[in-house]
Coordinates of C-alpha atoms in Angstrom, one line a residue:
Chain C
M1 CA -155.8 -244.6 117.6
S2 CA -153.0 -247.0 118.3
I3 CA -150.1 -247.2 116.0
E4 CA -149.4 -250.7 114.5
A5 CA -147.0 -252.1 111.9
G6 CA -148.6 -252.1 108.4
Q7 CA -150.7 -249.0 108.9
E8 CA -150.7 -246.7 106.0
I9 CA -150.1 -242.9 106.2
A10 CA -152.5 -240.6 104.4
D11 CA -151.1 -239.7 101.0
L12 CA -149.7 -236.2 100.5
V13 CA -149.9 -235.1 96.9
K14 CA -147.6 -232.2 95.8
H15 CA -147.9 -230.3 92.5
P16 CA -144.4 -228.9 92.0
T17 CA -143.9 -226.1 89.4
T18 CA -140.8 -224.4 88.0
R19 CA -141.9 -221.4 90.1
Q20 CA -141.7 -223.5 93.2
L21 CA -138.2 -224.7 92.3
V22 CA -137.1 -221.1 92.0
Q23 CA -138.8 -220.3 95.3
Y24 CA -137.1 -223.3 96.9
A25 CA -133.7 -222.4 95.4
G26 CA -134.0 -219.0 97.1
A27 CA -135.2 -220.3 100.4
Q28 CA -132.5 -223.0 100.6
G29 CA -129.8 -220.9 99.0
D30 CA -129.1 -223.6 96.4
F31 CA -128.7 -221.9 93.0
Y32 CA -127.5 -224.9 91.0
E33 CA -128.8 -224.1 87.5
I34 CA -130.3 -227.5 86.8
H35 CA -133.3 -226.5 89.0
Y36 CA -134.4 -223.4 87.0
D37 CA -132.3 -222.9 83.8
Q38 CA -133.8 -225.1 81.1
P39 CA -130.9 -224.9 78.5
Y40 CA -128.4 -225.5 81.2
A41 CA -130.2 -228.5 82.5
Q42 CA -130.4 -229.9 79.0
S43 CA -126.7 -229.2 78.4
V44 CA -125.8 -231.6 81.2
G45 CA -127.9 -234.4 79.8
L46 CA -131.2 -233.8 81.8
P47 CA -134.6 -233.7 80.1
G48 CA -135.1 -230.2 81.6
V49 CA -135.1 -228.6 85.0
I50 CA -135.5 -231.1 87.9
L51 CA -136.7 -231.0 91.4
H52 CA -134.1 -230.5 94.2
G53 CA -133.6 -233.8 96.0
L54 CA -133.9 -231.8 99.3
L55 CA -137.3 -230.4 98.1
K56 CA -138.5 -234.0 97.7
A57 CA -137.0 -234.7 101.2
A58 CA -139.0 -231.8 102.5
F59 CA -142.2 -233.2 101.0
L60 CA -141.6 -236.5 102.8
G61 CA -140.7 -234.6 105.9
Q62 CA -144.1 -232.9 105.8
L63 CA -145.8 -236.4 105.2
V64 CA -144.1 -237.5 108.5
T65 CA -144.8 -234.4 110.6
D66 CA -148.4 -234.2 109.4
W67 CA -148.9 -237.9 110.4
L68 CA -147.0 -237.5 113.7
G69 CA -148.6 -234.3 114.9
D70 CA -147.9 -233.7 118.6
R71 CA -147.8 -237.4 119.4
G72 CA -144.0 -237.6 119.4
T73 CA -140.6 -236.4 118.2
L74 CA -138.8 -237.1 115.0
K75 CA -135.5 -238.9 115.7
T76 CA -134.0 -239.7 112.3
F77 CA -135.0 -239.0 108.8
E78 CA -133.2 -240.6 105.8
V79 CA -133.9 -240.3 102.1
T80 CA -132.3 -241.8 99.0
Y81 CA -132.8 -240.3 95.6
R82 CA -133.2 -243.0 93.0
G83 CA -134.5 -241.0 90.1
I84 CA -135.0 -237.4 88.8
D85 CA -138.4 -235.7 88.8
T86 CA -139.5 -232.8 86.6
P87 CA -142.1 -230.1 87.5
A88 CA -145.6 -229.9 86.2
H89 CA -146.3 -233.5 87.3
P90 CA -148.0 -234.5 90.6
Y91 CA -145.6 -236.0 93.1
V92 CA -147.3 -238.4 95.5
C93 CA -145.8 -239.0 98.9
R94 CA -146.7 -242.2 100.7
G95 CA -145.7 -244.2 103.7
R96 CA -146.5 -246.9 106.2
V97 CA -145.6 -248.0 109.6
R98 CA -142.8 -250.6 109.3
R99 CA -142.1 -251.4 113.0
V100 CA -143.3 -250.5 116.5
E101 CA -141.2 -251.2 119.5
G102 CA -142.6 -249.7 122.7
L103 CA -142.6 -245.9 122.0
D104 CA -140.3 -246.2 119.0
V105 CA -141.9 -246.2 115.6
E106 CA -140.2 -246.7 112.3
L107 CA -141.9 -245.5 109.1
E108 CA -141.2 -246.4 105.5
V109 CA -141.8 -243.4 103.2
W110 CA -141.5 -242.8 99.5
G111 CA -142.3 -240.3 96.8
Q112 CA -143.6 -241.6 93.4
N113 CA -143.9 -240.1 90.0
P114 CA -147.1 -240.4 87.8
D115 CA -145.7 -243.7 86.4
G116 CA -145.7 -245.1 89.9
Q117 CA -141.9 -245.2 90.2
R118 CA -140.5 -244.6 93.7
T119 CA -137.9 -241.9 92.8
T120 CA -137.3 -241.1 96.5
V121 CA -137.3 -243.7 99.3
G122 CA -136.7 -243.1 102.9
T123 CA -137.1 -244.1 106.5
A124 CA -138.2 -242.0 109.5
T125 CA -137.9 -243.0 113.1
V126 CA -140.0 -241.3 115.8
R127 CA -140.2 -241.5 119.6
L128 CA -143.8 -241.2 120.9
H129 CA -144.5 -239.3 124.0
A130 CA -145.1 -241.5 127.0
Chain B
M1 CA -101.7 -240.2 86.5
S2 CA -105.0 -239.3 84.9
A3 CA -106.8 -236.0 85.6
T4 CA -109.6 -237.8 87.4
T5 CA -107.2 -239.7 89.6
A6 CA -105.6 -236.4 90.6
V7 CA -109.0 -234.9 91.5
I8 CA -109.9 -237.9 93.6
D9 CA -106.5 -237.8 95.4
R10 CA -106.8 -234.1 96.1
L11 CA -110.3 -234.5 97.5
R12 CA -109.3 -237.4 99.6
T13 CA -106.8 -235.2 101.5
R14 CA -109.8 -233.4 102.8
I15 CA -111.4 -236.4 104.5
G16 CA -111.9 -235.8 108.2
V17 CA -110.8 -232.2 108.1
D18 CA -113.5 -229.8 109.5
G19 CA -114.5 -227.0 107.3
Q20 CA -114.9 -223.4 108.4
P21 CA -117.9 -223.3 110.9
V22 CA -120.9 -221.2 109.8
T23 CA -123.1 -219.6 112.4
A24 CA -126.6 -218.3 111.7
T25 CA -129.7 -217.3 113.6
V26 CA -133.0 -219.2 113.0
E27 CA -135.1 -216.3 111.8
A28 CA -138.9 -216.4 111.7
G29 CA -139.0 -214.8 108.2
H30 CA -136.6 -217.3 106.8
V31 CA -138.4 -220.3 108.3
R32 CA -141.7 -218.8 106.9
R33 CA -140.2 -218.5 103.4
F34 CA -138.8 -222.0 103.6
A35 CA -142.2 -223.5 104.7
A36 CA -143.9 -221.5 101.9
A37 CA -141.3 -222.8 99.4
I38 CA -141.9 -226.4 100.3
G39 CA -145.7 -225.8 100.5
D40 CA -146.1 -226.9 104.1
P41 CA -148.8 -224.8 105.9
N42 CA -148.3 -226.4 109.3
P43 CA -148.7 -223.5 111.9
R44 CA -146.0 -225.3 114.0
W45 CA -143.4 -223.7 111.6
T46 CA -144.1 -220.3 113.1
K47 CA -142.3 -221.5 116.3
E48 CA -139.9 -224.2 115.2
A49 CA -138.0 -225.3 112.1
P50 CA -139.3 -228.0 109.7
P51 CA -137.1 -231.2 109.6
T52 CA -135.0 -230.3 106.6
F53 CA -134.6 -226.5 107.3
L54 CA -131.1 -226.9 108.6
V55 CA -129.8 -227.2 105.1
A56 CA -131.1 -223.7 104.4
L57 CA -129.9 -222.2 107.6
A58 CA -126.2 -222.7 107.2
P59 CA -125.5 -224.1 103.7
V60 CA -122.1 -225.8 103.9
S61 CA -120.5 -226.0 100.5
L62 CA -122.1 -229.2 99.1
H63 CA -120.7 -228.4 95.6
L64 CA -117.0 -228.6 96.1
E65 CA -115.4 -226.6 93.3
E66 CA -112.4 -228.8 93.0
A67 CA -114.6 -231.8 92.3
E68 CA -116.1 -230.1 89.2
E69 CA -113.2 -231.2 87.1
Y70 CA -114.8 -234.7 87.3
G71 CA -117.8 -235.4 85.1
K72 CA -120.3 -232.7 84.1
G73 CA -122.9 -232.4 86.8
W74 CA -123.9 -232.9 90.4
L75 CA -126.6 -235.3 91.7
N76 CA -127.8 -235.6 95.2
G77 CA -127.6 -239.2 96.2
G78 CA -129.3 -239.0 99.6
N79 CA -129.5 -237.3 103.0
R80 CA -129.7 -238.6 106.5
F81 CA -130.8 -236.3 109.4
E82 CA -130.4 -237.3 113.0
Y83 CA -132.2 -235.1 115.6
F84 CA -131.2 -234.6 119.2
A85 CA -133.1 -231.4 120.2
P86 CA -135.7 -229.1 118.6
V87 CA -134.5 -226.2 116.5
V88 CA -136.7 -223.2 117.4
I89 CA -137.0 -219.6 116.1
G90 CA -134.3 -217.5 117.6
D91 CA -131.8 -220.3 118.1
R92 CA -128.2 -219.5 117.0
I93 CA -126.8 -222.5 115.2
T94 CA -123.2 -223.2 114.3
A95 CA -122.8 -225.8 111.5
T96 CA -119.5 -227.5 110.9
G97 CA -119.1 -229.7 107.9
R98 CA -116.5 -232.0 106.6
V99 CA -115.9 -234.5 103.9
A100 CA -116.3 -238.0 105.4
D101 CA -115.4 -240.1 102.3
V102 CA -114.6 -239.9 98.6
Y103 CA -114.7 -242.8 96.2
E104 CA -115.4 -243.7 92.6
K105 CA -117.8 -246.3 91.3
S106 CA -118.5 -247.6 87.9
G107 CA -122.2 -247.5 87.0
S108 CA -124.1 -248.6 83.9
S109 CA -124.0 -245.1 82.5
G110 CA -120.3 -244.5 83.3
D111 CA -118.1 -243.6 86.2
L112 CA -119.4 -241.7 89.2
L113 CA -117.6 -239.9 91.9
F114 CA -119.2 -240.1 95.4
I115 CA -118.5 -237.5 98.0
I116 CA -119.9 -238.1 101.5
F117 CA -120.4 -235.0 103.7
E118 CA -121.1 -234.8 107.4
T119 CA -122.4 -231.7 109.2
A120 CA -122.9 -231.2 112.9
Y121 CA -125.3 -228.4 114.1
V122 CA -124.7 -227.0 117.6
N123 CA -127.0 -224.4 119.2
Q124 CA -126.2 -221.4 121.4
D125 CA -126.1 -223.6 124.5
G126 CA -123.5 -225.9 123.0
A127 CA -125.9 -228.7 122.5
V128 CA -125.7 -230.8 119.3
V129 CA -129.2 -230.4 117.9
A130 CA -128.7 -232.4 114.7
K131 CA -126.3 -234.2 112.4
L132 CA -126.6 -234.5 108.6
R133 CA -124.9 -237.0 106.4
G134 CA -125.2 -236.4 102.6
T135 CA -124.1 -238.1 99.5
M136 CA -123.2 -235.9 96.5
I137 CA -122.4 -237.5 93.2
R138 CA -120.5 -236.2 90.2
R139 CA -121.5 -237.8 86.9

């Protein structure tokens, strides 16, 4: 199938849990307490433990690599965190093709909470194999 | 001079100065644990590293202790990865990070301190495999 601007990427729905935050903290080596210590998170003004920004980035990375498969190479991947997300709610990763120039493709990607707010937004650029 | 101005001035002296390089091997077990933690079952990650794995391989100090006098918590503002070559199991990667910028902004919920980090990742052959630019915020 040819790749064209406007095409949507299949949704990737994640179901993060506090357990996953602990698992990710260990795998990344980021032990900042706001990701697993409920009283600590509340003491710094958060509603409770929150997802690591980089975990949400990893979800969007999976969205992109699942879509790309072996058709090309990821060149850049950029995410901005606009809001916090808490576990026990589905996190929906979405995207669409923004631009195609020859073998270069730019994707718009985002993650949204159950209220439909885009709490993570990003851009990925890929180079397709000739 | 206020305490926060002193913190900012001190941090600003670090702009452009490379930190201590960190070298680590891309281990199959670590990549497998990372892929499991992010919930990505792609079999590709038995041979190469997923896009954001580099942050786990050689964590450069994103939480600068001397910035913690400012505000009460850290937030991650964003990350930008640029890729030049694949990172595969067995690679030996050296990460060198530095502070690229430090500045204060007034937001609707109070003052924020922005610290911009840049990290370069070089493999065993001397090739730059990736660069990462990150924005950490004290609030």
